[in-house]
Amino acid sequence: MEKEKLEGIVESIIFTNEQNGYTVFDLSADNALITAVGYIPGLAVGESVSLTGEWTSNSAYGEQFKVEYFERLTPKEEGAILLYLSSGIVKGVRESTAKKIVDVFGSDTLKIISENPKRLAEIKGISLEKAMQIHDSYINKQSVQNTVMYLQPYGVSAEFALKAHQELGSNAVEIIKDNPYILCDKIAGISFETADKIAKAMSISPLHKGRIKSGIQYVLMQCSVSLGHTYLPENELISYTSHLLGIDEFDVENQITALLSEKQLYGFDTYEGGKDYQLALFTKAEKSIADKLLSLRKVPSEKEKESLNKCIKDSEEKSGIQLSEEQKSAVKQAVFGGVTVITGGPGTGKTTIIRTIIDCLSSLDKKFSLAAPTGRAAKHMSDSCGIEAKTIHRLLEIGYLSDGGRPGFARDVDNPIEADFVIVDEVSMVDTLLMYSLLSAVAPGCGLILLGDSDQLPSVGAGSVLKDIILCDMIKCVKLTHIYRQAAESMIVLNAHKINNGEMPILNKSDNDFFFMSRTSSSQIADTILQLCSGRLSKTYGFDPMTDIQVLTPIKKSILGVYNLNSMLQEVLNPPSINKAEHRFGDSVLREGDKVMQMENNYNASWVKGDLNGTGVYNGDIGVVKKMNSHSRTILIHFDDGREVTYDFAEVRELSLAYAVTVHKGQGSEFECIVMPVFKCAPLLMTRNLFYTAVTRAKSLVVLVGDYDAIGYMVKNNSEQKRYSGLVDRLTENQ
DNA sequence: TTGACGTC
């Protein structure tokens, strides 16, 4: 996006969050009234500001200018100064006082307030005490401004500069000059590179202690982000850090010791006699997860288990599905075992078990909440259980905390989830920090049921929580192995097992359901996928390209990414026509008849479903573009559960074409037919888990298109097992 | 390189 610069006068303040300075206001610039949003604390009507940022469109409020950097132009002439002081921006000064001061000091007013405040007391009605109070209030406002202005040239946006000022106080600039690294240590969102840039500009020594300490923590953080580690072995930490900072390993070791005594870092002895080092954040998270899981455990009594026999029987009659002994015992354990993990591959009956558990909990009059890590997985859970499931973030009520405005969860230790049971699906995608937040919000005594398949996609964030819980052998895990799906003898299931064992799948056996088409270039792969989806598969198998066939790909960008495949698929599956209205926005087009997915939560959108109506469309909802109206600038979307929602053209950015989706979004859903490009992309994504997940989304047909060697690479790449995580040790120590 | 989230 192109950065734009605007200058103008603040016309009115629409909203201010006093805690964090987030402000919504109208600005008159170039004879137009503009709504702008951004972090500008204490902004007042009448102020002149210069804003840098970009245009955004907000679903509920339309076009808005999002401010990243700002400059307040200090008012120079008397009228402007009077307006400025009258706005209430300086504590202790209202309109009448402002007028008195400006009458006396004219255009020197602000200079007097900041440099020679005693002179204010010359004015009748202003005591010396009040004069000093006015001075302090004005200087404090200036210090916010100074911090923002000092940090902006280094690429720190107003939002983060403000956080720095809040954290460091009115001497922020002095403190930063003394040790710029305090910025990346204390303010989430300011990077080590930014702090290092400021330090370089000030010629701070590369051996500055603050620099080395921050470097160590930065390396640990980077390794968690890019590799999923929650700690690093000593030798790796020292060598990466000394490399990054261009200093001696010995100097790094010294500061590790310092960080340990400051409790910023924790050390753990390894079995081999070495040391592992972990950021305090992850130590706390892993310790809490372990403590909570262990404390939730209960051993169900025989009497309790028997008491469920009738509920289970009723549930079986209702669904017409007979549960095996293995499944019945899983249900009993889940209902009375405090905390239970249920794992199993596709077709092993997890959905049947969740439904039965829900029936039992309902008949016991228990309150329960359902959740999953991605929007699409939550949607799938809702559909298969007939009860609303939320993303974990939504269950925890993500929002802005009152203390400083960082995003945070409203549900926590002090305000736990109001339920007797919390049931979470697709737990393999839950990372350490999210699990920590989730478990913190689970009240003592609340039942916890975790379901997942540890062979499927791991979390994007650090840790391998589900694998660790299974591995530690301290929490009751029910492992479902029997495959109930009618396709038990199909090649899809057989190949899924082969992939899991690191073997090549069997391809192209005649009369079967697992095919590979060799294509060398990206454009050949894309062309073949288009042919398959637009005709070949529906001719041969009778699949409906809109509902039965799903293209899954690992990435979003490049020729074989979601964006491009979607626009190519749109061309063949729903081509332009004079009968179909369309709407262009950004690089994309939406046309009547298109298959779309809602990509973010919109709590305000209202829907209609027959006689019913309500509000809210959520990330992962899938639908079809029914009608477009270029006069009212609206689009009607028909969602697959029957809800109809009218989108304003400005809201259309929340939608994306859904002919192709990422494998990550596909986890949790099933489709008749999967078409997947197999090609060399980012090695971190070319994993066995990803390939296994994609393949097992298919109920009756898998078609792989591309490079045979890429399949081999994915099958062999089980890099996810190489994540360093301390959770197993926390779960098993002291037991 | 994948996911989640948002104050008028």
mmCIF file of N, CA and C (backbone and C1' of nucleotides) in Angstrom, chain A residues 15 39 64 391 556 601 603 662, chain B:
data_model
loop_
_atom_site.group_PDB
_atom_site.id
_atom_site.type_symbol
_atom_site.label_atom_id
_atom_site.label_comp_id
_atom_site.label_asym_id
_atom_site.label_seq_id
_atom_site.Cartn_x
_atom_site.Cartn_y
_atom_site.Cartn_z
ATOM 1 N N PHE A 15 -14.256 9.484 19.139
ATOM 2 C CA PHE A 15 -14.021 8.493 20.189
ATOM 3 C C PHE A 15 -12.573 8.573 20.658
ATOM 4 N N TYR A 39 -3.360 6.294 16.940
ATOM 5 C CA TYR A 39 -2.961 6.492 18.321
ATOM 6 C C TYR A 39 -2.395 7.894 18.491
ATOM 7 N N GLN A 64 -11.812 4.984 6.005
ATOM 8 C CA GLN A 64 -11.142 5.724 7.071
ATOM 9 C C GLN A 64 -9.652 5.806 6.788
ATOM 10 N N THR A 391 -13.921 -20.075 17.558
ATOM 11 C CA THR A 391 -12.465 -20.183 17.581
ATOM 12 C C THR A 391 -12.057 -20.032 19.045
ATOM 13 N N LYS A 556 0.000 -19.223 -0.061
ATOM 14 C CA LYS A 556 -0.949 -18.231 -0.546
ATOM 15 C C LYS A 556 -0.427 -17.510 -1.784
ATOM 16 N N ASN A 601 -13.752 -12.243 11.463
ATOM 17 C CA ASN A 601 -14.997 -12.160 12.216
ATOM 18 C C ASN A 601 -15.637 -10.792 12.027
ATOM 19 N N TYR A 603 -18.799 -9.137 13.776
ATOM 20 C CA TYR A 603 -19.834 -9.373 14.788
ATOM 21 C C TYR A 603 -21.116 -8.588 14.502
ATOM 22 N N THR A 662 -5.844 -22.821 1.688
ATOM 23 C CA THR A 662 -4.603 -23.404 2.206
ATOM 24 C C THR A 662 -4.923 -24.720 2.917
ATOM 25 P P DT B 1 7.925 -17.264 1.586
ATOM 26 O "O5'" DT B 1 6.820 -17.944 2.518
ATOM 27 C "C5'" DT B 1 5.993 -18.964 1.984
ATOM 28 C "C4'" DT B 1 5.384 -19.691 3.143
ATOM 29 C "C3'" DT B 1 4.365 -18.868 3.916
ATOM 30 O "O3'" DT B 1 3.117 -19.012 3.299
ATOM 31 C "C1'" DT B 1 5.782 -20.177 5.378
ATOM 32 P P DT B 2 1.888 -18.118 3.703
ATOM 33 O "O5'" DT B 2 1.147 -19.033 4.778
ATOM 34 C "C5'" DT B 2 0.535 -20.265 4.386
ATOM 35 C "C4'" DT B 2 0.204 -21.078 5.605
ATOM 36 C "C3'" DT B 2 -0.630 -20.334 6.645
ATOM 37 O "O3'" DT B 2 -2.004 -20.543 6.367
ATOM 38 C "C1'" DT B 2 1.191 -21.501 7.679
ATOM 39 P P DG B 3 -3.048 -19.388 6.580
ATOM 40 O "O5'" DG B 3 -3.363 -19.470 8.130
ATOM 41 C "C5'" DG B 3 -4.051 -20.597 8.644
ATOM 42 C "C4'" DG B 3 -4.167 -20.472 10.143
ATOM 43 C "C3'" DG B 3 -4.937 -19.238 10.623
ATOM 44 O "O3'" DG B 3 -6.302 -19.569 10.746
ATOM 45 C "C1'" DG B 3 -2.918 -19.499 11.861
ATOM 46 P P DA B 4 -7.418 -18.462 10.834
ATOM 47 O "O5'" DA B 4 -7.188 -17.801 12.264
ATOM 48 C "C5'" DA B 4 -7.562 -18.505 13.448
ATOM 49 C "C4'" DA B 4 -7.239 -17.651 14.654
ATOM 50 C "C3'" DA B 4 -7.866 -16.253 14.594
ATOM 51 O "O3'" DA B 4 -9.120 -16.292 15.249
ATOM 52 C "C1'" DA B 4 -5.580 -16.148 15.264
ATOM 53 P P DC B 5 -10.231 -15.277 14.780
ATOM 54 O "O5'" DC B 5 -9.744 -13.876 15.368
ATOM 55 C "C5'" DC B 5 -9.740 -13.682 16.777
ATOM 56 C "C4'" DC B 5 -9.118 -12.355 17.099
ATOM 57 C "C3'" DC B 5 -9.740 -11.173 16.363
ATOM 58 O "O3'" DC B 5 -10.800 -10.687 17.147
ATOM 59 C "C1'" DC B 5 -7.350 -11.023 16.428
ATOM 60 P P DG B 6 -11.930 -9.773 16.447
ATOM 61 O "O5'" DG B 6 -11.401 -8.291 16.708
ATOM 62 C "C5'" DG B 6 -11.158 -7.849 18.035
ATOM 63 C "C4'" DG B 6 -10.745 -6.399 17.994
ATOM 64 C "C3'" DG B 6 -11.627 -5.518 17.104
ATOM 65 O "O3'" DG B 6 -11.834 -4.246 17.720
ATOM 66 C "C1'" DG B 6 -9.405 -5.514 16.275
ATOM 67 P P DT B 7 -12.867 -3.218 17.013
ATOM 68 O "O5'" DT B 7 -13.054 -2.148 18.182
ATOM 69 C "C5'" DT B 7 -13.829 -2.499 19.326
ATOM 70 C "C4'" DT B 7 -13.720 -1.390 20.345
ATOM 71 C "C3'" DT B 7 -14.219 -0.048 19.808
ATOM 72 O "O3'" DT B 7 -14.792 0.654 20.919
ATOM 73 C "C1'" DT B 7 -11.961 0.164 20.388
ATOM 74 P P DC B 8 -16.114 1.541 20.652
ATOM 75 O "O5'" DC B 8 -16.148 1.648 19.071
ATOM 76 C "C5'" DC B 8 -17.267 2.218 18.460
ATOM 77 C "C4'" DC B 8 -17.184 3.723 18.523
ATOM 78 C "C3'" DC B 8 -18.258 4.386 17.662
ATOM 79 O "O3'" DC B 8 -18.605 5.651 18.175
ATOM 80 C "C1'" DC B 8 -16.127 4.622 16.626
#
